[in-house]
Amino acid sequence: ETQKRTTSQSSLIMITSDTNSPDSMLSLFKPLQASHSTTKMEANSTDLPQHGGSTSPLLNGDELQNAAIPPTLQGALNNNCKQKNTRAISTLTLILFPIAVLLPTLFIFATLMPPPPSSRHNMPHTDLVAPTLLSISESIGGEANEGRTKLVHVFDNDLYEEMKFGTFHLNKEEHSLSVDRKNILQSSRRTMSDNFSLQSNRDELKFGDPVTLTWSYRATINDSRAVSTMNYIDGAKVNDDDIIALYCPAEESDPKKFRDSATIAQARATHSRYQTSFNEYSDDILMNNIWNIPSFPIVREDSCEFRLYAHDKRLSGEEESSQSKLRWFPPKEQTKREEHQFTLLAATGPISLTDSKKVPTGIHISLTGDPTEMNIQFTTGDSGTPVVEIAKKSDVMVKDVLPSDDYNSMDLNEGVSWAKIEGQSTTYTNSDMCQEPATSTDPGCFIPPGQLHTVKVTGLDPSTGYLYRVGVAAGQGIKWSDYFAFRSPLQPGPTVEPLTFLAFGDQGCEDWNNITSGAPNVTKLITNMMDHENVTIHSIHHLGDLSYAMGAAHIWDEWLNMIQPYASRVPLMVGVGNHEYDHTAGGGGRKDPSGSMTENGFEPAWGNFGDDSGGECGVPVSKRFSSPSNGNGVFWYSFEQSLVHIIMLSSEHNMTAGSSQYIWFENDLRNVDRSRTPWIVVEMHRPLYNSEKYWNQDIVGIAMRNEIEDLLRAYSIDLVLAGHYHSYLRTCDGLYRGKCNNSGPMHITIGTGGANLDDGVLIPNQWTEHFDESHHGVGRITVANATHMYWEYVVVGGDVLDEVWVIRARPSN
């Protein structure tokens, strides 16, 4: 008795924690006007602030509880209050609910010891593929899959291993071409000279530029009648097993220190994935021997070069060891050992990378906990003094513009004094992390991250627009970034406008899971909200599982580059997930940046905390992101915006009673001033409640709520947000110990940030209100006043699939 992809009986319901009727609740509010752009609900008003900003106060002193609802939300509340707040529980559900509660509990006692690593994570989305630097693909194979491709896993890459242990010949005198390949096209009347070619259509690149490679073999044939030159491909001289490798810098002399590589067959498959037409190559031969790279990756070197190698294999007669050479991957079956010979045939020559060490990348901003400050962070290849140039937007703009307008193409007022603020820099090495693959310097693993810069801007006016750019002062001047704009934070307490923030988890990069477009589409969804809707987004909360780098260092750069369009404009507050922190070795000796002194982090008997970070153990995320200083770095902290106190916890660390996180959490709750910030939202990566049928995941949630659920109830937490499951699930309100309307919070799982979605089965728990595993999207929270909070589940395309009012009765002042 299960159900899949269930939805709520009503997409808009009212949640109330007291006995007041909907009509009596409505009596608190004034008549309103305007409409909410996403719900298309109408109401009338004349005197309340527009959603997204106004100069008239929303809350003031004794009016804290009885404050008005913003007009763009009033229509939703009107419709909401007309519906009856009733629930019919079927006899079947009454029978199944005790079973659903009992079985996980029994399962905990049946799993006193941690499961073996091979079985720890059996959710569908855990078979993740970390793409290579150039997102190499290969054909799936089989008639049913004709024309289909899949990404090559950077950590399960046979070609990388073959090149690592192969033999290279770098001139024709030493080449190892097999006899049959040497003798192609030769006859008693002809002689042939080899002339291989690998060409790039560009000799200078910037990050993100497209580049196209072509390869060919040109043979000069002499016979008694004529001398002619012809092109031969495929079976002639360039085979499917031959390879193209990328070297950066171009003068790299060690052929085994490549950045990425692909067989000719893989290069063709990667090219076909984009299905791009190249009219400039009309030659049929070249059309079959072309590789378009649509966006050259971030490589902080002055130059790169592509090289073409002949690849020949021979069986040695010896059996391979059962243990894979890539020590962090499962053992392979014993096979005859192959000897791999690589002969250099051609190279593109150096391709210059313009300002690759100077250009700032991965620009993002975050809150410090002080509403007059903002942290601005970015990365460069060169070291130097990081600088931010900043001014009030109203002072420097000739005319008012939309957020989507290009500030860099507009005239700025002359004579305005731009403040220049200096910051600090850091970096990390492979030895700072805990285990392989993160600590390995093999291709696809660790590469130096460059210089990671942080500039703290102080003295900001509240809720004010600022224009800024970043750069590094080193040597001859500063290579500035483009201009970006942000709005300074709302002050804690009653504000002149409602607070709106977004929340989601589990994102990843473009090209994740065979070119799923989830992550870039969520980026577009967020930027569209910022640019085209009458809503001011004051912060974005990422609930963990950020880039899914898992030890592949280049993925951090690609992910930060992908999110820059919104992270450079709205404060991004991040949490830590299993794919940022979890490790099984190497954490001792103060390597673990969270301060844990154990080798393997947190490994309770009921847990499944494996090595999902690929050995990173939180180092990259702690170096690349900043957070308020009132907790334990990015691992747990709190901050306030308007009427909300937000607490970010780490589900990957010990939160049992007496642990450092538990003590900090309880102390933070104890010190919240509910007269200033009446709402409390708790965020973490793993949810306490979820109904998907993945037992080894579900028991973790059960164990965690055994530890902290009493705190949530004792301090009247309003909302708990989490990810981890790649789906959307909202529970009933007041959830405590499995019972609705029991003085607990509402729990929402919003792991729909872009990673491939779940396809699981849903357990029919009576507390599940809405479930969706078919869309990527984000949660949008609008805090209207001290008593009313509005939640929306907004999916790619802009539709709202679920929405609910959370209503609380507050003590009068």
PDB file of C-alpha atoms in Angstrom, residues 100-220:
ATOM      1  CA  ALA A 100       5.018   3.049   9.496  1.00  0.00           C
ATOM      2  CA  VAL A 101       6.219   4.346  12.877  1.00  0.00           C
ATOM      3  CA  LEU A 102       7.075   0.908  14.308  1.00  0.00           C
ATOM      4  CA  LEU A 103       9.057  -0.498  11.385  1.00  0.00           C
ATOM      5  CA  PRO A 104      11.763   2.233  11.288  1.00  0.00           C
ATOM      6  CA  THR A 105      12.154   1.927  15.076  1.00  0.00           C
ATOM      7  CA  LEU A 106      12.662  -1.828  14.811  1.00  0.00           C
ATOM      8  CA  PHE A 107      15.028  -1.212  11.930  1.00  0.00           C
ATOM      9  CA  ILE A 108      17.277   0.897  14.164  1.00  0.00           C
ATOM     10  CA  PHE A 109      17.784  -2.009  16.564  1.00  0.00           C
ATOM     11  CA  ALA A 110      18.441  -4.319  13.616  1.00  0.00           C
ATOM     12  CA  THR A 111      21.234  -2.038  12.432  1.00  0.00           C
ATOM     13  CA  LEU A 112      23.358  -1.440  15.510  1.00  0.00           C
ATOM     14  CA  MET A 113      26.496  -1.567  13.371  1.00  0.00           C
ATOM     15  CA  PRO A 114      27.021   0.752  10.391  1.00  0.00           C
ATOM     16  CA  PRO A 115      26.290  -0.856   7.017  1.00  0.00           C
ATOM     17  CA  PRO A 116      29.264  -1.665   4.781  1.00  0.00           C
ATOM     18  CA  PRO A 117      30.427   1.193   2.535  1.00  0.00           C
ATOM     19  CA  SER A 118      29.055  -0.473  -0.601  1.00  0.00           C
ATOM     20  CA  SER A 119      25.512  -0.383   0.749  1.00  0.00           C
ATOM     21  CA  ARG A 120      25.454   2.847   2.727  1.00  0.00           C
ATOM     22  CA  HIS A 121      23.720   5.060   0.202  1.00  0.00           C
ATOM     23  CA  ASN A 122      21.149   3.276  -1.919  1.00  0.00           C
ATOM     24  CA  MET A 123      19.108   6.277  -2.999  1.00  0.00           C
ATOM     25  CA  PRO A 124      18.854   6.582  -6.808  1.00  0.00           C
ATOM     26  CA  HIS A 125      20.660   9.911  -6.895  1.00  0.00           C
ATOM     27  CA  THR A 126      23.717   8.579  -5.082  1.00  0.00           C
ATOM     28  CA  ASP A 127      25.089   7.028  -8.281  1.00  0.00           C
ATOM     29  CA  LEU A 128      26.449  10.443  -9.152  1.00  0.00           C
ATOM     30  CA  VAL A 129      28.803  11.245 -11.993  1.00  0.00           C
ATOM     31  CA  ALA A 130      31.453  13.877 -11.402  1.00  0.00           C
ATOM     32  CA  PRO A 131      32.192  15.222 -14.903  1.00  0.00           C
ATOM     33  CA  THR A 132      35.704  15.760 -16.187  1.00  0.00           C
ATOM     34  CA  LEU A 133      37.101  19.236 -16.804  1.00  0.00           C
ATOM     35  CA  LEU A 134      35.841  19.216 -20.424  1.00  0.00           C
ATOM     36  CA  SER A 135      32.677  17.201 -19.612  1.00  0.00           C
ATOM     37  CA  ILE A 136      33.801  14.267 -21.737  1.00  0.00           C
ATOM     38  CA  SER A 137      31.011  11.937 -22.872  1.00  0.00           C
ATOM     39  CA  GLU A 138      30.914   8.505 -24.455  1.00  0.00           C
ATOM     40  CA  SER A 139      28.325   6.494 -26.354  1.00  0.00           C
ATOM     41  CA  ILE A 140      26.116   4.285 -24.206  1.00  0.00           C
ATOM     42  CA  GLY A 141      26.135   1.499 -26.783  1.00  0.00           C
ATOM     43  CA  GLY A 142      23.517  -0.952 -27.995  1.00  0.00           C
ATOM     44  CA  GLU A 143      20.832  -0.573 -30.640  1.00  0.00           C
ATOM     45  CA  ALA A 144      18.294   0.730 -28.141  1.00  0.00           C
ATOM     46  CA  ASN A 145      20.676   3.530 -27.151  1.00  0.00           C
ATOM     47  CA  GLU A 146      21.858   4.564 -30.591  1.00  0.00           C
ATOM     48  CA  GLY A 147      22.971   8.179 -30.555  1.00  0.00           C
ATOM     49  CA  ARG A 148      22.734   8.456 -26.757  1.00  0.00           C
ATOM     50  CA  THR A 149      25.705   9.467 -24.641  1.00  0.00           C
ATOM     51  CA  LYS A 150      26.669   9.521 -20.976  1.00  0.00           C
ATOM     52  CA  LEU A 151      29.198  11.520 -19.035  1.00  0.00           C
ATOM     53  CA  VAL A 152      32.528   9.928 -18.193  1.00  0.00           C
ATOM     54  CA  HIS A 153      33.100   9.807 -14.430  1.00  0.00           C
ATOM     55  CA  VAL A 154      36.268  11.665 -13.558  1.00  0.00           C
ATOM     56  CA  PHE A 155      37.062   9.087 -10.834  1.00  0.00           C
ATOM     57  CA  ASP A 156      36.201   5.980 -12.870  1.00  0.00           C
ATOM     58  CA  ASN A 157      37.996   6.879 -16.054  1.00  0.00           C
ATOM     59  CA  ASP A 158      39.803   4.003 -17.773  1.00  0.00           C
ATOM     60  CA  LEU A 159      41.659   6.350 -20.099  1.00  0.00           C
ATOM     61  CA  TYR A 160      43.123   8.314 -17.182  1.00  0.00           C
ATOM     62  CA  GLU A 161      44.422   5.084 -15.712  1.00  0.00           C
ATOM     63  CA  GLU A 162      45.832   3.867 -19.031  1.00  0.00           C
ATOM     64  CA  MET A 163      47.705   7.135 -19.539  1.00  0.00           C
ATOM     65  CA  LYS A 164      48.941   7.179 -15.952  1.00  0.00           C
ATOM     66  CA  PHE A 165      50.606   3.782 -16.329  1.00  0.00           C
ATOM     67  CA  GLY A 166      51.294   3.853 -20.079  1.00  0.00           C
ATOM     68  CA  THR A 167      54.465   4.537 -22.071  1.00  0.00           C
ATOM     69  CA  PHE A 168      54.793   7.749 -24.097  1.00  0.00           C
ATOM     70  CA  HIS A 169      56.899   8.277 -27.238  1.00  0.00           C
ATOM     71  CA  LEU A 170      57.305  11.909 -28.129  1.00  0.00           C
ATOM     72  CA  ASN A 171      59.027  11.743 -31.554  1.00  0.00           C
ATOM     73  CA  LYS A 172      58.631   9.733 -34.773  1.00  0.00           C
ATOM     74  CA  GLU A 173      61.862   7.818 -34.309  1.00  0.00           C
ATOM     75  CA  GLU A 174      60.451   6.324 -31.120  1.00  0.00           C
ATOM     76  CA  HIS A 175      56.852   5.945 -32.185  1.00  0.00           C
ATOM     77  CA  SER A 176      55.085   2.656 -31.563  1.00  0.00           C
ATOM     78  CA  LEU A 177      52.586   2.547 -34.410  1.00  0.00           C
ATOM     79  CA  SER A 178      51.720  -1.039 -35.206  1.00  0.00           C
ATOM     80  CA  VAL A 179      52.966  -2.444 -38.508  1.00  0.00           C
ATOM     81  CA  ASP A 180      49.524  -2.661 -40.116  1.00  0.00           C
ATOM     82  CA  ARG A 181      48.935   1.058 -39.458  1.00  0.00           C
ATOM     83  CA  LYS A 182      52.318   1.988 -40.946  1.00  0.00           C
ATOM     84  CA  ASN A 183      51.623   0.044 -44.103  1.00  0.00           C
ATOM     85  CA  ILE A 184      48.210   1.556 -44.850  1.00  0.00           C
ATOM     86  CA  LEU A 185      47.998   2.922 -48.386  1.00  0.00           C
ATOM     87  CA  GLN A 186      51.481   1.660 -49.265  1.00  0.00           C
ATOM     88  CA  SER A 187      51.904  -0.450 -52.426  1.00  0.00           C
ATOM     89  CA  SER A 188      54.687  -1.555 -54.741  1.00  0.00           C
ATOM     90  CA  ARG A 189      54.368   1.665 -56.751  1.00  0.00           C
ATOM     91  CA  ARG A 190      53.768   4.160 -53.915  1.00  0.00           C
ATOM     92  CA  THR A 191      55.576   5.646 -50.937  1.00  0.00           C
ATOM     93  CA  MET A 192      53.934   7.676 -48.166  1.00  0.00           C
ATOM     94  CA  SER A 193      55.080  10.270 -45.627  1.00  0.00           C
ATOM     95  CA  ASP A 194      53.068  10.814 -42.413  1.00  0.00           C
ATOM     96  CA  ASN A 195      51.578  14.255 -41.765  1.00  0.00           C
ATOM     97  CA  PHE A 196      49.051  14.354 -38.921  1.00  0.00           C
ATOM     98  CA  SER A 197      47.235  17.562 -38.035  1.00  0.00           C
ATOM     99  CA  LEU A 198      45.382  18.811 -34.936  1.00  0.00           C
ATOM    100  CA  GLN A 199      44.064  22.337 -35.249  1.00  0.00           C
ATOM    101  CA  SER A 200      42.222  24.819 -33.059  1.00  0.00           C
ATOM    102  CA  ASN A 201      40.061  27.532 -34.554  1.00  0.00           C
ATOM    103  CA  ARG A 202      41.348  29.974 -31.919  1.00  0.00           C
ATOM    104  CA  ASP A 203      44.793  30.826 -30.642  1.00  0.00           C
ATOM    105  CA  GLU A 204      43.509  33.004 -27.785  1.00  0.00           C
ATOM    106  CA  LEU A 205      40.731  32.223 -25.281  1.00  0.00           C
ATOM    107  CA  LYS A 206      38.923  33.647 -22.287  1.00  0.00           C
ATOM    108  CA  PHE A 207      37.008  31.609 -19.710  1.00  0.00           C
ATOM    109  CA  GLY A 208      33.711  30.542 -21.245  1.00  0.00           C
ATOM    110  CA  ASP A 209      34.772  31.020 -24.876  1.00  0.00           C
ATOM    111  CA  PRO A 210      33.940  28.256 -27.379  1.00  0.00           C
ATOM    112  CA  VAL A 211      36.769  26.480 -29.158  1.00  0.00           C
ATOM    113  CA  THR A 212      36.691  23.914 -31.952  1.00  0.00           C
ATOM    114  CA  LEU A 213      39.269  21.213 -32.645  1.00  0.00           C
ATOM    115  CA  THR A 214      39.689  19.360 -35.952  1.00  0.00           C
ATOM    116  CA  TRP A 215      42.063  16.574 -36.850  1.00  0.00           C
ATOM    117  CA  SER A 216      43.168  14.914 -40.088  1.00  0.00           C
ATOM    118  CA  TYR A 217      45.878  12.868 -41.750  1.00  0.00           C
ATOM    119  CA  ARG A 218      47.452  14.166 -44.932  1.00  0.00           C
ATOM    120  CA  ALA A 219      49.471  11.685 -47.001  1.00  0.00           C
ATOM    121  CA  THR A 220      51.817  12.672 -49.836  1.00  0.00           C
TER     122      THR A 220
END
